[in-house]
């Protein structure tokens, strides 16, 4: 699995997913929702990870199913991205972008990887599939297994766990397994069995899948048909604070700009 190594001086990272920039009916609401988050990360120098479906792409089947009308032309989407994330790009605060199923539609239909082109132009690390992001925070190392996720409805917990099993084949020792796609914020616990050869026993280790809420400003049939009720639109904040407490610690919370942070 592709891996990226980064130094993280703040011990924090914000994760965004499912922006669907280019979805004409929601562009302005999505940008309005994103800008306070971008400003916060810019002010505090907190890096951002983007977990796919950054751009919208409608196929005939999705048009029929969701009743979506127009999609912004691809040649305008770059400008939209730069407008929203320009401050973070300039300060090198976008640590990674992972491709989503909507970007893969563009690849399938037009043989064009829009995110790869964008990331090359802006010098951002990019992964078409899942990725292991290794953060060094002071003397501590934290491992994140990241993917957009595909196949499985937003309310299908078993579908989500099928995705995390794919990540586990590549990385078993991650501090966090994190995905978008399911359009729902939450934490799904699961167990990993590990063989302790020295003591001749099998241990069950508790792990967690973190599902990141969509950042799109949803309204209408799209959310009703594909998502149902969304518990929160707050982005995920990771805190890796071993350098402060002199003991290794890893926390997952919401970034709530009204109340600073709301714990998960």
mmCIF file of C-alpha atoms in Angstrom:
data_model
loop_
_atom_site.group_PDB
_atom_site.id
_atom_site.type_symbol
_atom_site.label_atom_id
_atom_site.label_comp_id
_atom_site.label_asym_id
_atom_site.label_seq_id
_atom_site.Cartn_x
_atom_site.Cartn_y
_atom_site.Cartn_z
ATOM 1 C CA UNK A 1 0.000 0.000 0.000
ATOM 2 C CA UNK A 2 1.198 3.485 -0.854
ATOM 3 C CA UNK A 3 2.615 5.309 2.165
ATOM 4 C CA UNK A 4 3.358 8.950 2.967
ATOM 5 C CA UNK A 5 5.587 10.155 5.809
ATOM 6 C CA UNK A 6 5.060 13.604 7.293
ATOM 7 C CA UNK A 7 6.272 15.609 10.256
ATOM 8 C CA UNK A 8 3.354 17.018 12.221
ATOM 9 C CA UNK A 9 4.475 19.807 14.539
ATOM 10 C CA UNK A 10 1.030 20.547 15.963
ATOM 11 C CA UNK A 11 0.044 16.968 16.706
ATOM 12 C CA UNK A 12 -3.309 17.588 15.004
ATOM 13 C CA UNK A 13 -4.985 17.003 11.657
ATOM 14 C CA UNK A 14 -8.434 17.722 10.233
ATOM 15 C CA UNK A 15 -10.042 15.206 7.880
ATOM 16 C CA UNK A 16 -12.583 16.189 5.237
ATOM 17 C CA UNK A 17 -14.440 13.951 2.818
ATOM 18 C CA UNK A 18 -17.181 14.010 0.182
ATOM 19 C CA UNK A 19 -17.118 17.676 -0.782
ATOM 20 C CA UNK A 20 -18.586 17.007 -4.254
ATOM 21 C CA UNK A 21 -17.395 20.354 -5.603
ATOM 22 C CA UNK A 22 -19.062 20.903 -8.962
ATOM 23 C CA UNK A 23 -22.496 19.776 -7.796
ATOM 24 C CA UNK A 24 -24.186 22.935 -9.053
ATOM 25 C CA UNK A 25 -27.168 22.858 -6.727
ATOM 26 C CA UNK A 26 -24.956 22.818 -3.634
ATOM 27 C CA UNK A 27 -21.658 24.526 -4.571
ATOM 28 C CA UNK A 28 -22.219 27.766 -2.694
ATOM 29 C CA UNK A 29 -23.579 26.066 0.425
ATOM 30 C CA UNK A 30 -20.675 23.637 0.437
ATOM 31 C CA UNK A 31 -18.113 26.435 0.093
ATOM 32 C CA UNK A 32 -19.871 28.428 2.828
ATOM 33 C CA UNK A 33 -19.620 25.419 5.131
ATOM 34 C CA UNK A 34 -15.957 24.807 4.296
ATOM 35 C CA UNK A 35 -14.535 28.311 4.616
ATOM 36 C CA UNK A 36 -14.644 28.586 8.457
ATOM 37 C CA UNK A 37 -12.841 25.234 8.654
ATOM 38 C CA UNK A 38 -10.221 26.360 6.137
ATOM 39 C CA UNK A 39 -9.735 29.635 8.014
ATOM 40 C CA UNK A 40 -9.335 27.782 11.321
ATOM 41 C CA UNK A 41 -6.712 25.403 9.909
ATOM 42 C CA UNK A 42 -4.897 28.303 8.249
ATOM 43 C CA UNK A 43 -4.853 30.338 11.477
ATOM 44 C CA UNK A 44 -3.611 27.449 13.637
ATOM 45 C CA UNK A 45 -1.396 25.766 10.982
ATOM 46 C CA UNK A 46 -3.288 22.489 11.215
ATOM 47 C CA UNK A 47 -2.849 20.129 8.242
ATOM 48 C CA UNK A 48 -5.824 18.784 6.301
ATOM 49 C CA UNK A 49 -6.420 15.346 4.762
ATOM 50 C CA UNK A 50 -8.989 14.989 1.951
ATOM 51 C CA UNK A 51 -10.551 11.530 1.669
ATOM 52 C CA UNK A 52 -12.067 11.475 -1.786
ATOM 53 C CA UNK A 53 -15.151 12.596 -3.710
ATOM 54 C CA UNK A 54 -13.612 16.042 -3.787
ATOM 55 C CA UNK A 55 -15.315 16.564 -7.143
ATOM 56 C CA UNK A 56 -18.740 15.628 -8.443
ATOM 57 C CA UNK A 57 -19.233 13.442 -11.482
ATOM 58 C CA UNK A 58 -22.666 12.204 -12.549
ATOM 59 C CA UNK A 59 -23.196 9.093 -14.617
ATOM 60 C CA UNK A 60 -26.452 8.293 -16.368
ATOM 61 C CA UNK A 61 -27.418 5.906 -13.573
ATOM 62 C CA UNK A 62 -26.829 8.496 -10.856
ATOM 63 C CA UNK A 63 -28.788 11.117 -12.814
ATOM 64 C CA UNK A 64 -31.737 8.767 -13.051
ATOM 65 C CA UNK A 65 -31.524 7.702 -9.415
ATOM 66 C CA UNK A 66 -30.984 11.013 -7.684
ATOM 67 C CA UNK A 67 -32.534 13.503 -10.091
ATOM 68 C CA UNK A 68 -29.406 15.684 -10.104
ATOM 69 C CA UNK A 69 -29.401 18.175 -12.957
ATOM 70 C CA UNK A 70 -26.178 19.972 -13.904
ATOM 71 C CA UNK A 71 -22.547 19.463 -12.977
ATOM 72 C CA UNK A 72 -19.885 22.145 -13.256
ATOM 73 C CA UNK A 73 -17.510 21.638 -16.179
ATOM 74 C CA UNK A 74 -14.212 20.014 -15.230
ATOM 75 C CA UNK A 75 -12.177 22.963 -16.471
ATOM 76 C CA UNK A 76 -13.876 25.145 -13.836
ATOM 77 C CA UNK A 77 -13.429 22.715 -10.954
ATOM 78 C CA UNK A 78 -9.694 23.407 -10.572
ATOM 79 C CA UNK A 79 -10.415 27.092 -10.075
ATOM 80 C CA UNK A 80 -13.088 26.238 -7.516
ATOM 81 C CA UNK A 81 -10.669 24.046 -5.556
ATOM 82 C CA UNK A 82 -7.974 26.719 -5.593
ATOM 83 C CA UNK A 83 -10.468 29.316 -4.427
ATOM 84 C CA UNK A 84 -11.514 27.193 -1.447
ATOM 85 C CA UNK A 85 -8.163 25.678 -0.456
ATOM 86 C CA UNK A 86 -5.713 28.265 -1.795
ATOM 87 C CA UNK A 87 -4.506 29.439 1.621
ATOM 88 C CA UNK A 88 -3.775 25.879 2.749
ATOM 89 C CA UNK A 89 -2.042 24.997 -0.530
ATOM 90 C CA UNK A 90 0.210 28.048 -0.209
ATOM 91 C CA UNK A 91 1.240 27.031 3.333
ATOM 92 C CA UNK A 92 1.673 23.323 2.401
ATOM 93 C CA UNK A 93 -1.101 22.375 4.831
ATOM 94 C CA UNK A 94 -2.806 19.765 2.650
ATOM 95 C CA UNK A 95 -0.948 16.610 3.613
ATOM 96 C CA UNK A 96 -2.748 14.110 1.396
ATOM 97 C CA UNK A 97 -5.595 13.684 -1.087
ATOM 98 C CA UNK A 98 -7.144 10.252 -1.692
ATOM 99 C CA UNK A 99 -9.283 9.504 -4.739
ATOM 100 C CA UNK A 100 -12.985 8.669 -4.332
ATOM 101 C CA UNK A 101 -15.532 6.796 -6.408
ATOM 102 C CA UNK A 102 -16.682 10.017 -8.119
ATOM 103 C CA UNK A 103 -13.138 10.717 -9.335
ATOM 104 C CA UNK A 104 -12.926 7.120 -10.507
ATOM 105 C CA UNK A 105 -16.036 7.716 -12.614
ATOM 106 C CA UNK A 106 -14.160 10.484 -14.388
ATOM 107 C CA UNK A 107 -11.233 8.103 -14.972
ATOM 108 C CA UNK A 108 -13.571 5.396 -16.292
ATOM 109 C CA UNK A 109 -15.541 7.675 -18.615
ATOM 110 C CA UNK A 110 -12.794 10.028 -19.786
ATOM 111 C CA UNK A 111 -9.542 8.181 -18.992
ATOM 112 C CA UNK A 112 -8.489 11.272 -17.051
ATOM 113 C CA UNK A 113 -7.369 11.333 -13.411
ATOM 114 C CA UNK A 114 -8.426 14.815 -12.375
ATOM 115 C CA UNK A 115 -6.993 14.557 -8.858
ATOM 116 C CA UNK A 116 -3.621 13.310 -10.058
ATOM 117 C CA UNK A 117 -3.413 16.302 -12.412
ATOM 118 C CA UNK A 118 -4.455 18.699 -9.653
ATOM 119 C CA UNK A 119 -2.021 17.286 -7.094
ATOM 120 C CA UNK A 120 0.912 17.385 -9.508
ATOM 121 C CA UNK A 121 0.176 21.009 -10.276
ATOM 122 C CA UNK A 122 -0.152 21.982 -6.593
ATOM 123 C CA UNK A 123 2.565 19.632 -5.253
ATOM 124 C CA UNK A 124 0.247 17.637 -2.966
ATOM 125 C CA UNK A 125 0.714 13.949 -2.111
ATOM 126 C CA UNK A 126 -1.934 11.844 -3.851
ATOM 127 C CA UNK A 127 -3.141 8.251 -3.684
ATOM 128 C CA UNK A 128 -5.609 6.759 -6.152
ATOM 129 C CA UNK A 129 -6.379 3.964 -3.683
ATOM 130 C CA UNK A 130 -5.932 3.559 0.049
ATOM 131 C CA UNK A 131 -2.892 5.029 1.760
ATOM 132 C CA UNK A 132 -0.899 4.744 4.959
ATOM 133 C CA UNK A 133 -0.042 8.154 6.377
ATOM 134 C CA UNK A 134 2.741 8.090 8.958
ATOM 135 C CA UNK A 135 2.950 11.158 11.171
ATOM 136 C CA UNK A 136 5.981 11.917 13.297
ATOM 137 C CA UNK A 137 5.022 14.108 16.234
ATOM 138 C CA UNK A 138 8.114 14.890 18.316
ATOM 139 C CA UNK A 139 9.576 11.515 19.299
ATOM 140 C CA UNK A 140 6.364 9.620 18.574
ATOM 141 C CA UNK A 141 5.058 7.995 15.397
ATOM 142 C CA UNK A 142 1.370 7.613 14.550
ATOM 143 C CA UNK A 143 0.021 5.464 11.727
ATOM 144 C CA UNK A 144 -3.221 6.228 9.883
ATOM 145 C CA UNK A 145 -4.833 3.796 7.433
ATOM 146 C CA UNK A 146 -6.871 5.936 5.048
ATOM 147 C CA UNK A 147 -9.276 5.151 2.212
ATOM 148 C CA UNK A 148 -12.340 6.643 0.611
ATOM 149 C CA UNK A 149 -14.363 3.434 0.704
ATOM 150 C CA UNK A 150 -16.681 1.916 -1.885
ATOM 151 C CA UNK A 151 -19.551 -0.569 -2.044
ATOM 152 C CA UNK A 152 -21.975 -0.477 0.832
ATOM 153 C CA UNK A 153 -24.757 1.903 1.689
ATOM 154 C CA UNK A 154 -24.191 4.798 4.112
ATOM 155 C CA UNK A 155 -26.147 3.002 6.827
ATOM 156 C CA UNK A 156 -24.549 -0.394 6.208
ATOM 157 C CA UNK A 157 -22.168 -1.029 9.113
ATOM 158 C CA UNK A 158 -21.169 -4.430 7.738
ATOM 159 C CA UNK A 159 -20.363 -2.780 4.403
ATOM 160 C CA UNK A 160 -18.069 -0.379 6.224
ATOM 161 C CA UNK A 161 -16.332 -3.219 8.029
ATOM 162 C CA UNK A 162 -15.779 -5.017 4.721
ATOM 163 C CA UNK A 163 -13.821 -1.963 3.649
ATOM 164 C CA UNK A 164 -11.707 -1.868 6.768
ATOM 165 C CA UNK A 165 -10.805 -5.534 6.307
ATOM 166 C CA UNK A 166 -9.205 -4.541 3.005
ATOM 167 C CA UNK A 167 -7.084 -2.009 4.879
ATOM 168 C CA UNK A 168 -6.163 -4.588 7.497
ATOM 169 C CA UNK A 169 -4.629 -6.817 4.822
ATOM 170 C CA UNK A 170 -2.079 -4.068 4.293
ATOM 171 C CA UNK A 171 -1.634 -2.518 7.736
ATOM 172 C CA UNK A 172 -2.510 -4.154 11.051
ATOM 173 C CA UNK A 173 -0.872 -1.728 13.455
ATOM 174 C CA UNK A 174 -2.603 1.549 12.569
ATOM 175 C CA UNK A 175 -3.684 3.937 15.293
ATOM 176 C CA UNK A 176 -6.739 4.854 13.255
ATOM 177 C CA UNK A 177 -8.642 3.389 10.292
ATOM 178 C CA UNK A 178 -10.438 6.268 8.634
ATOM 179 C CA UNK A 179 -12.863 6.436 5.695
ATOM 180 C CA UNK A 180 -15.347 8.704 3.979
ATOM 181 C CA UNK A 181 -17.966 7.662 1.396
ATOM 182 C CA UNK A 182 -20.614 6.491 3.880
ATOM 183 C CA UNK A 183 -21.853 10.047 4.475
ATOM 184 C CA UNK A 184 -22.093 9.504 8.186
ATOM 185 C CA UNK A 185 -19.994 10.460 11.179
ATOM 186 C CA UNK A 186 -19.278 7.764 13.720
ATOM 187 C CA UNK A 187 -16.921 5.211 15.201
ATOM 188 C CA UNK A 188 -17.371 1.499 14.518
ATOM 189 C CA UNK A 189 -15.412 -0.808 16.846
ATOM 190 C CA UNK A 190 -13.942 -4.082 15.625
ATOM 191 C CA UNK A 191 -11.477 -6.695 16.904
ATOM 192 C CA UNK A 192 -8.246 -7.930 15.355
ATOM 193 C CA UNK A 193 -6.855 -11.325 16.365
ATOM 194 C CA UNK A 194 -3.097 -11.494 16.895
ATOM 195 C CA UNK A 195 -0.995 -14.555 17.623
ATOM 196 C CA UNK A 196 1.303 -14.307 20.636
ATOM 197 C CA UNK A 197 3.807 -17.038 19.714
ATOM 198 C CA UNK A 198 5.931 -16.558 22.815
ATOM 199 C CA UNK A 199 3.044 -17.187 25.204
ATOM 200 C CA UNK A 200 1.210 -19.538 22.829
ATOM 201 C CA UNK A 201 -2.070 -17.685 22.805
ATOM 202 C CA UNK A 202 -4.252 -15.506 20.617
ATOM 203 C CA UNK A 203 -5.031 -11.973 21.713
ATOM 204 C CA UNK A 204 -8.001 -9.900 20.632
ATOM 205 C CA UNK A 205 -7.021 -6.278 20.014
ATOM 206 C CA UNK A 206 -9.706 -3.580 19.904
ATOM 207 C CA UNK A 207 -9.570 -1.229 16.903
ATOM 208 C CA UNK A 208 -11.872 1.457 15.530
ATOM 209 C CA UNK A 209 -13.079 2.550 12.115
ATOM 210 C CA UNK A 210 -13.722 6.304 11.978
ATOM 211 C CA UNK A 211 -16.338 7.337 9.428
ATOM 212 C CA UNK A 212 -16.021 10.965 8.262
ATOM 213 C CA UNK A 213 -19.157 13.011 7.574
ATOM 214 C CA UNK A 214 -19.680 14.629 4.152
ATOM 215 C CA UNK A 215 -18.777 18.276 3.747
ATOM 216 C CA UNK A 216 -21.287 18.919 0.955
ATOM 217 C CA UNK A 217 -24.181 21.255 1.778
ATOM 218 C CA UNK A 218 -26.837 18.596 1.188
ATOM 219 C CA UNK A 219 -30.467 19.288 0.429
ATOM 220 C CA UNK A 220 -33.245 17.511 -1.413
ATOM 221 C CA UNK A 221 -33.492 14.064 -2.934
ATOM 222 C CA UNK A 222 -29.759 13.316 -2.986
ATOM 223 C CA UNK A 223 -29.536 13.132 0.767
ATOM 224 C CA UNK A 224 -32.945 11.516 1.196
ATOM 225 C CA UNK A 225 -32.297 8.737 -1.300
ATOM 226 C CA UNK A 226 -28.634 8.041 -0.661
ATOM 227 C CA UNK A 227 -27.971 9.054 2.919
ATOM 228 C CA UNK A 228 -31.046 9.378 5.081
ATOM 229 C CA UNK A 229 -30.378 11.284 8.278
ATOM 230 C CA UNK A 230 -26.891 12.705 8.794
ATOM 231 C CA UNK A 231 -26.003 13.039 12.496
ATOM 232 C CA UNK A 232 -23.366 15.704 11.981
ATOM 233 C CA UNK A 233 -21.485 17.688 9.364
ATOM 234 C CA UNK A 234 -18.613 18.398 11.720
ATOM 235 C CA UNK A 235 -15.213 17.340 10.362
ATOM 236 C CA UNK A 236 -13.018 14.876 12.214
ATOM 237 C CA UNK A 237 -10.105 16.246 14.237
ATOM 238 C CA UNK A 238 -7.216 13.945 15.139
ATOM 239 C CA UNK A 239 -5.093 14.777 18.170
ATOM 240 C CA UNK A 240 -1.709 13.069 18.632
ATOM 241 C CA UNK A 241 -0.437 14.593 21.852
ATOM 242 C CA UNK A 242 2.343 12.352 23.123
ATOM 243 C CA UNK A 243 4.847 15.179 22.701
ATOM 244 C CA UNK A 244 2.889 17.225 25.268
ATOM 245 C CA UNK A 245 2.158 14.577 27.887
ATOM 246 C CA UNK A 246 5.326 12.510 27.466
ATOM 247 C CA UNK A 247 3.167 9.456 26.910
ATOM 248 C CA UNK A 248 1.776 8.254 23.603
ATOM 249 C CA UNK A 249 -1.839 9.376 23.111
ATOM 250 C CA UNK A 250 -4.254 9.398 20.182
ATOM 251 C CA UNK A 251 -7.698 11.015 20.248
ATOM 252 C CA UNK A 252 -10.516 11.427 17.736
ATOM 253 C CA UNK A 253 -12.926 14.340 18.104
ATOM 254 C CA UNK A 254 -15.136 16.685 16.102
ATOM 255 C CA UNK A 255 -13.962 20.112 15.088
ATOM 256 C CA UNK A 256 -16.827 22.288 16.299
ATOM 257 C CA UNK A 257 -16.046 25.937 15.654
ATOM 258 C CA UNK A 258 -19.013 27.022 17.769
ATOM 259 C CA UNK A 259 -17.736 25.211 20.845
ATOM 260 C CA UNK A 260 -14.104 24.651 19.766
ATOM 261 C CA UNK A 261 -14.256 20.833 19.884
ATOM 262 C CA UNK A 262 -16.922 18.308 20.744
ATOM 263 C CA UNK A 263 -15.582 14.929 21.778
ATOM 264 C CA UNK A 264 -16.656 11.743 20.069
#
